[in-house]
């Protein structure tokens, strides 16, 4: 019984950190409110989510080096501290430069957290329970993701006026949770095994010479691009086509994350019975049908159904591609992990392209950019190894 209590005492604060990892997804709804407040164009507003995910390109591999020097737990605590500062800044205003700085720090903190938190969980969970625990961590992360639009909408319409924050009430709420996570994890004893030698940039980039690893890297970029793209574009699309206000359209972002969360949980069970290739095919088919629907129909129910399909379809793409890459080169797990996390840089590339496309052709242009990512994933489907 005492062993079980000790196990939970370590697991709960780590799972709270997974919740904090989901703070990065507030950038989608936040960028829409900043756009409205400052009167920005789509291309300029999409700079915010792009900036957040740019830092994954810079910090993923150095974080691996840092973990070897100070340990995983201290690296996670550092990531939470950076996240705290990023959430503190918007309390003082929503000026363009201030929000750029806030979102940059949010991206840096999340890059540190994404790279270090999963390995830290492996020090708490051992053996065959690790995979399911990682999936549950993603479920906890997604809760923060789909709550963000609701909190922002509540702040914009119902918050106590004396707060003076409006939709930005989201930031102090999440900042408080970050403080709790820092204190709780900091006071929790977690024994870490001796770290392996970290890989450098050269070791990682050499792996792109392997054709299949390159395909996996691009697949991760497309997955994250579609994820961030839908998160950012869904409210704009409903506002453009159906004349909704931003507060009304914000539900679409939560709808996406609700179905992504459901898909993540379902995938944990389905993948025990069905091959990765078959489930990946179903997932990509869901997204392709959704993109076509968004391109050809302006109906409200079609838009909601399509957003839900994208959420479900995109929920397990990362885990399947990531595992495929590890299986391809099991002796290079450190390098592969760093490189795949670096692929989250797709969250920078896609929103930028979508911003320019939507300025030129409306939100249909943004959907067309995401459709190109789905088409690539269709191509990747035929490269998945059958034995996985």
Coordinates of C-alpha atoms in Angstrom, one line a residue:
X1 CA 0.0 0.0 0.0
X2 CA 2.8 2.4 0.9
X3 CA 4.6 1.6 -2.4
X4 CA 1.4 2.5 -4.3
X5 CA 1.1 5.9 -2.4
X6 CA 4.8 6.6 -3.2
X7 CA 4.2 5.8 -6.8
X8 CA 1.1 8.2 -7.0
X9 CA 3.1 10.9 -5.1
X10 CA 5.6 10.9 -7.9
X11 CA 3.1 10.4 -10.8
X12 CA 0.6 13.2 -10.0
X13 CA 3.0 16.1 -10.1
X14 CA 4.5 14.8 -13.3
X15 CA 1.0 14.6 -14.8
X16 CA 0.4 18.2 -13.7
X17 CA 3.5 19.1 -15.7
X18 CA 1.8 17.4 -18.7
X19 CA -1.1 19.8 -18.1
X20 CA 1.3 22.7 -18.2
X21 CA 2.7 21.4 -21.4
X22 CA -0.7 22.0 -23.0
X23 CA -0.4 25.7 -22.3
X24 CA 1.4 26.1 -25.6
X25 CA -1.9 25.5 -27.5
X26 CA -3.4 28.7 -26.1
X27 CA -1.4 30.4 -28.8
X28 CA -4.1 29.6 -31.4
X29 CA -7.0 31.3 -29.7
X30 CA -4.8 34.0 -28.2
X31 CA -3.4 35.0 -31.7
X32 CA -7.0 35.5 -32.8
X33 CA -7.8 37.9 -29.9
X34 CA -4.5 39.8 -30.5
X35 CA -5.4 40.1 -34.1
X36 CA -8.8 41.6 -33.2
X37 CA -7.3 43.9 -30.5
X38 CA -4.5 45.2 -32.7
X39 CA -6.2 45.1 -36.1
X40 CA -3.5 42.8 -37.6
X41 CA -3.6 41.0 -41.0
X42 CA -3.7 37.2 -41.0
X43 CA -0.1 36.9 -42.1
X44 CA 1.0 39.1 -39.2
X45 CA -1.2 37.5 -36.6
X46 CA 0.0 34.0 -37.7
X47 CA 3.5 35.2 -36.8
X48 CA 2.6 34.4 -33.1
X49 CA 2.1 30.7 -33.4
X50 CA 4.9 30.5 -35.9
X51 CA 7.2 32.1 -33.4
X52 CA 6.2 29.7 -30.7
X53 CA 7.2 26.7 -32.7
X54 CA 10.3 28.2 -34.2
X55 CA 12.1 27.6 -30.9
X56 CA 11.8 23.8 -31.2
X57 CA 14.3 24.0 -34.1
X58 CA 16.8 25.8 -31.9
X59 CA 16.3 24.2 -28.4
X60 CA 15.4 20.5 -28.8
X61 CA 18.9 19.1 -29.2
X62 CA 20.6 21.5 -26.7
X63 CA 18.0 20.5 -24.2
X64 CA 19.3 16.9 -24.5
X65 CA 22.8 18.2 -23.7
X66 CA 21.4 20.2 -20.7
X67 CA 19.6 17.2 -19.3
X68 CA 22.9 15.3 -19.1
X69 CA 24.4 18.0 -17.1
X70 CA 21.6 19.0 -14.6
X71 CA 19.2 16.1 -14.9
X72 CA 15.7 15.7 -16.2
X73 CA 13.7 17.0 -13.2
X74 CA 15.8 20.2 -13.1
X75 CA 15.3 20.7 -16.8
X76 CA 11.5 20.3 -16.4
X77 CA 11.6 22.8 -13.5
X78 CA 13.6 25.2 -15.7
X79 CA 11.0 24.8 -18.5
X80 CA 8.2 25.6 -16.0
X81 CA 10.0 28.7 -14.8
X82 CA 10.3 30.0 -18.4
X83 CA 6.7 29.2 -19.0
X84 CA 5.8 31.1 -15.8
X85 CA 7.5 34.3 -17.1
X86 CA 5.8 33.9 -20.5
X87 CA 2.4 33.8 -18.8
X88 CA 3.2 36.7 -16.5
X89 CA 4.0 39.3 -19.3
X90 CA 0.5 39.5 -20.9
X91 CA -0.9 40.6 -17.5
X92 CA 0.8 44.0 -18.2
X93 CA -0.8 44.5 -21.6
X94 CA -1.3 43.1 -25.1
X95 CA 1.0 45.3 -27.2
X96 CA 2.6 43.7 -30.2
X97 CA 6.2 43.6 -28.9
X98 CA 5.1 42.4 -25.4
X99 CA 3.0 39.5 -26.9
X100 CA 5.9 38.5 -29.3
X101 CA 8.2 38.3 -26.3
X102 CA 5.6 36.3 -24.3
X103 CA 4.9 33.8 -27.1
X104 CA 8.7 33.4 -27.7
X105 CA 9.2 32.5 -24.1
X106 CA 6.2 30.2 -24.2
X107 CA 7.8 28.4 -27.1
X108 CA 11.2 28.1 -25.5
X109 CA 9.7 26.8 -22.3
X110 CA 7.6 24.2 -24.2
X111 CA 10.6 23.1 -26.2
X112 CA 12.5 22.4 -23.0
X113 CA 9.4 20.7 -21.5
X114 CA 8.6 18.5 -24.6
X115 CA 12.2 17.2 -24.7
X116 CA 12.6 16.5 -21.0
X117 CA 9.2 15.6 -19.5
X118 CA 8.7 12.3 -21.4
X119 CA 12.1 10.9 -20.3
X120 CA 11.3 12.1 -16.7
X121 CA 8.1 10.0 -16.8
X122 CA 10.2 6.9 -17.6
X123 CA 11.9 7.3 -14.2
X124 CA 8.5 7.0 -12.6
X125 CA 6.8 4.4 -14.8
X126 CA 8.7 1.3 -15.8
X127 CA 8.3 -1.5 -18.3
X128 CA 5.1 -2.1 -20.4
X129 CA 3.1 0.5 -18.6
X130 CA 5.2 3.4 -20.0
X131 CA 3.5 3.6 -23.4
X132 CA 0.0 3.8 -21.8
X133 CA 1.2 6.4 -19.3
X134 CA 2.7 8.5 -22.1
X135 CA -0.7 8.3 -23.8
X136 CA -2.4 9.4 -20.6
X137 CA 0.0 12.3 -20.3
X138 CA -1.0 13.4 -23.8
X139 CA -4.7 13.2 -22.6
X140 CA -3.9 15.4 -19.6
X141 CA -2.1 17.8 -21.9
X142 CA -5.1 18.0 -24.2
X143 CA -7.3 19.1 -21.3
X144 CA -5.3 22.3 -21.0
X145 CA -5.5 22.7 -24.7
X146 CA -9.3 22.6 -25.1
X147 CA -10.0 24.6 -21.9
X148 CA -8.0 27.6 -23.1
X149 CA -10.6 28.9 -25.6
X150 CA -13.4 28.6 -23.0
X151 CA -11.4 30.5 -20.4
X152 CA -10.5 33.2 -22.9
X153 CA -14.1 33.5 -24.1
X154 CA -15.3 33.6 -20.4
X155 CA -12.8 36.4 -19.7
X156 CA -13.9 38.3 -22.8
X157 CA -17.6 38.2 -21.9
X158 CA -18.1 37.3 -18.2
X159 CA -14.9 38.2 -16.2
X160 CA -15.1 40.7 -13.4
X161 CA -14.5 44.1 -14.9
X162 CA -12.0 45.1 -12.2
X163 CA -9.6 42.5 -13.5
X164 CA -9.1 44.7 -16.5
X165 CA -7.8 41.8 -18.4
X166 CA -10.7 40.5 -20.6
X167 CA -9.6 37.5 -22.5
X168 CA -6.1 37.8 -21.0
X169 CA -7.5 36.4 -17.7
X170 CA -6.4 33.1 -19.3
X171 CA -2.7 33.9 -18.5
X172 CA -2.8 34.4 -14.7
X173 CA -5.0 31.3 -14.4
X174 CA -2.5 29.2 -16.2
X175 CA 0.4 31.0 -14.5
X176 CA -1.0 30.0 -11.1
X177 CA -1.1 26.3 -12.2
X178 CA 2.5 26.6 -13.4
X179 CA 3.6 27.9 -10.0
X180 CA 1.8 24.9 -8.3
X181 CA 3.6 22.5 -10.7
X182 CA 7.0 24.1 -9.9
X183 CA 6.5 23.8 -6.1
X184 CA 5.0 20.3 -6.3
X185 CA 7.5 18.8 -8.7
X186 CA 10.4 20.6 -6.9
X187 CA 9.5 19.0 -3.6
X188 CA 9.0 15.5 -5.1
X189 CA 12.0 13.1 -5.0
X190 CA 12.5 11.3 -8.3
X191 CA 15.5 9.0 -8.8
X192 CA 17.1 9.4 -12.2
X193 CA 19.4 6.9 -13.9
X194 CA 22.8 8.0 -15.2
X195 CA 22.3 9.8 -18.5
X196 CA 23.7 8.7 -21.8
X197 CA 26.1 10.9 -23.8
X198 CA 24.0 13.5 -25.6
X199 CA 24.0 13.9 -29.3
X200 CA 24.9 17.2 -31.1
X201 CA 23.4 18.9 -34.0
X202 CA 25.7 17.2 -36.5
X203 CA 24.7 13.7 -35.2
X204 CA 21.1 14.5 -35.7
X205 CA 21.2 16.1 -39.1
X206 CA 23.3 13.3 -40.5
X207 CA 20.3 11.0 -40.0
X208 CA 18.4 13.0 -42.6
X209 CA 20.6 11.3 -45.1
X210 CA 18.5 8.2 -44.4
X211 CA 15.5 8.5 -46.8
X212 CA 13.0 7.0 -44.4
X213 CA 14.1 9.2 -41.5
X214 CA 13.7 12.2 -43.7
X215 CA 10.2 11.1 -44.6
X216 CA 9.4 10.8 -40.9
X217 CA 10.9 14.2 -40.1
X218 CA 8.7 15.8 -42.8
X219 CA 5.7 13.8 -41.6
X220 CA 6.1 15.3 -38.1
X221 CA 6.3 18.8 -39.6
X222 CA 3.1 18.2 -41.5
X223 CA 1.3 16.8 -38.4
X224 CA 2.2 19.7 -36.3
X225 CA 1.5 22.2 -39.1
X226 CA -2.0 20.8 -39.4
X227 CA -2.5 20.8 -35.7
X228 CA -1.4 24.4 -35.2
X229 CA -3.1 25.4 -38.4
X230 CA -6.5 24.1 -37.4
X231 CA -6.1 25.5 -33.9
X232 CA -5.5 29.0 -35.5
X233 CA -7.7 28.9 -38.6
X234 CA -10.9 27.2 -37.4
X235 CA -12.3 30.3 -35.6
X236 CA -11.3 32.6 -38.5
X237 CA -13.0 30.3 -41.0
X238 CA -16.3 30.4 -39.1
X239 CA -16.1 34.2 -38.7
X240 CA -15.4 34.6 -42.4
X241 CA -18.1 32.2 -43.7
X242 CA -20.8 32.4 -41.1
X243 CA -20.4 35.9 -39.7
X244 CA -19.8 34.7 -36.1
X245 CA -18.1 36.8 -33.6
X246 CA -14.7 35.7 -32.3
X247 CA -16.2 34.7 -28.9
X248 CA -18.8 32.5 -30.7
X249 CA -16.2 31.0 -33.1
X250 CA -13.8 30.1 -30.3
X251 CA -15.8 26.9 -29.6
X252 CA -14.3 25.5 -32.8
X253 CA -10.9 25.4 -31.3
X254 CA -12.2 23.5 -28.2
X255 CA -14.1 21.1 -30.5
X256 CA -10.9 20.3 -32.3
X257 CA -9.0 19.5 -29.0
X258 CA -12.0 17.5 -27.6
X259 CA -11.9 15.2 -30.6
X260 CA -8.1 15.1 -30.6
X261 CA -8.2 14.1 -27.0
X262 CA -10.8 11.4 -27.7
X263 CA -8.7 10.1 -30.6
X264 CA -5.7 9.9 -28.4
X265 CA -7.5 7.8 -25.8
X266 CA -9.1 5.6 -28.5
X267 CA -5.8 5.1 -30.3
X268 CA -4.2 3.7 -27.1
X269 CA -6.7 0.8 -27.3
X270 CA -7.1 0.5 -31.1
X271 CA -3.4 0.2 -31.7
X272 CA -3.3 -2.8 -29.5
X273 CA -5.6 -4.6 -32.0
X274 CA -4.9 -3.0 -35.3
X275 CA -1.6 -2.4 -37.2
X276 CA -0.1 1.1 -37.2
X277 CA -0.3 1.2 -41.0
X278 CA -4.0 0.5 -41.0
X279 CA -4.9 3.0 -38.3
X280 CA -2.7 5.6 -39.9
X281 CA -4.6 5.1 -43.1
X282 CA -7.9 5.6 -41.3
X283 CA -6.6 8.7 -39.6
X284 CA -5.3 10.3 -42.8
X285 CA -8.6 9.5 -44.6
X286 CA -10.5 11.3 -41.9
X287 CA -8.4 14.4 -42.4
X288 CA -8.5 14.3 -46.2
X289 CA -12.3 14.1 -46.2
X290 CA -12.5 17.0 -43.7
X291 CA -10.2 19.2 -45.8
X292 CA -12.2 18.5 -49.0
X293 CA -15.4 19.3 -47.0
X294 CA -14.0 22.7 -45.8
X295 CA -12.9 23.5 -49.4
X296 CA -16.3 22.8 -51.0
X297 CA -18.9 23.6 -48.4
X298 CA -19.9 26.7 -46.3
X299 CA -22.5 24.9 -44.2
X300 CA -22.1 25.3 -40.5
X301 CA -22.7 21.7 -39.6
X302 CA -20.1 20.6 -42.3
X303 CA -17.5 23.0 -40.8
X304 CA -18.0 21.6 -37.3
X305 CA -18.0 18.0 -38.5
X306 CA -14.8 18.6 -40.5
X307 CA -13.0 20.2 -37.5
X308 CA -13.9 17.2 -35.4
X309 CA -12.6 14.8 -38.0
X310 CA -9.3 16.7 -38.3
X311 CA -9.0 16.5 -34.5
X312 CA -9.6 12.7 -34.4
X313 CA -7.5 12.0 -37.5
X314 CA -4.5 14.0 -36.3
X315 CA -4.5 12.7 -32.8
X316 CA -2.2 9.6 -33.3
X317 CA -0.1 10.7 -36.2
X318 CA 2.8 11.9 -34.1
X319 CA 3.1 8.8 -32.0
X320 CA 2.9 6.5 -35.1
X321 CA 5.6 8.4 -37.0
X322 CA 7.8 8.7 -33.9
X323 CA 7.6 5.0 -33.2
X324 CA 8.3 4.2 -36.9
X325 CA 11.5 6.3 -36.8
X326 CA 12.7 4.7 -33.6
X327 CA 12.0 1.2 -35.1
X328 CA 14.0 2.1 -38.2
X329 CA 17.1 2.9 -36.2
X330 CA 16.9 1.5 -32.7
X331 CA 20.6 2.0 -32.0
X332 CA 20.2 5.8 -32.6
X333 CA 17.3 6.6 -30.2
X334 CA 18.8 9.7 -28.7
X335 CA 19.5 11.2 -32.1
X336 CA 16.1 10.2 -33.5
X337 CA 14.3 11.6 -30.6
X338 CA 16.0 15.0 -30.9
X339 CA 15.4 15.1 -34.6
X340 CA 11.7 14.3 -34.4
X341 CA 11.1 16.9 -31.7
X342 CA 12.9 19.3 -34.0
X343 CA 10.3 18.5 -36.5
X344 CA 7.8 20.4 -34.4
X345 CA 9.2 23.4 -36.3
X346 CA 6.4 22.6 -38.7
X347 CA 4.3 24.6 -36.4
X348 CA 6.3 27.6 -37.6
X349 CA 6.3 26.9 -41.3
X350 CA 2.6 26.1 -41.9
X351 CA 1.0 29.1 -40.1
X352 CA 3.3 31.5 -42.0
X353 CA 2.3 30.0 -45.3
X354 CA -1.4 29.8 -44.3
X355 CA -1.3 33.5 -43.3
X356 CA -0.1 34.6 -46.7
X357 CA -2.5 32.2 -48.4
X358 CA -5.5 33.5 -46.4
X359 CA -4.6 37.1 -47.1
X360 CA -4.6 36.3 -50.8
X361 CA -7.6 34.0 -51.0
X362 CA -9.4 34.0 -47.7
X363 CA -9.5 31.1 -45.2
X364 CA -9.9 28.7 -48.1
X365 CA -6.3 29.4 -49.0
X366 CA -5.2 28.4 -45.5
X367 CA -7.2 25.2 -45.8
X368 CA -5.5 24.5 -49.1
X369 CA -2.0 24.7 -47.4
X370 CA -3.2 22.2 -44.7
X371 CA -4.5 20.0 -47.5
X372 CA -1.0 19.8 -49.0
X373 CA 0.2 18.5 -45.6
X374 CA -2.5 15.8 -45.6
X375 CA -1.6 14.8 -49.1
X376 CA 2.0 14.3 -48.0
X377 CA 0.8 12.1 -45.1
X378 CA -1.1 10.0 -47.7
X379 CA 2.2 9.5 -49.5
X380 CA 3.9 8.6 -46.2
X381 CA 1.3 6.0 -45.5
X382 CA 2.7 3.8 -48.3
X383 CA 6.2 4.0 -46.6
X384 CA 5.1 2.7 -43.2
X385 CA 6.7 -0.6 -42.3
X386 CA 4.2 -3.4 -42.2
X387 CA 5.8 -5.1 -39.2
X388 CA 5.1 -2.0 -36.9

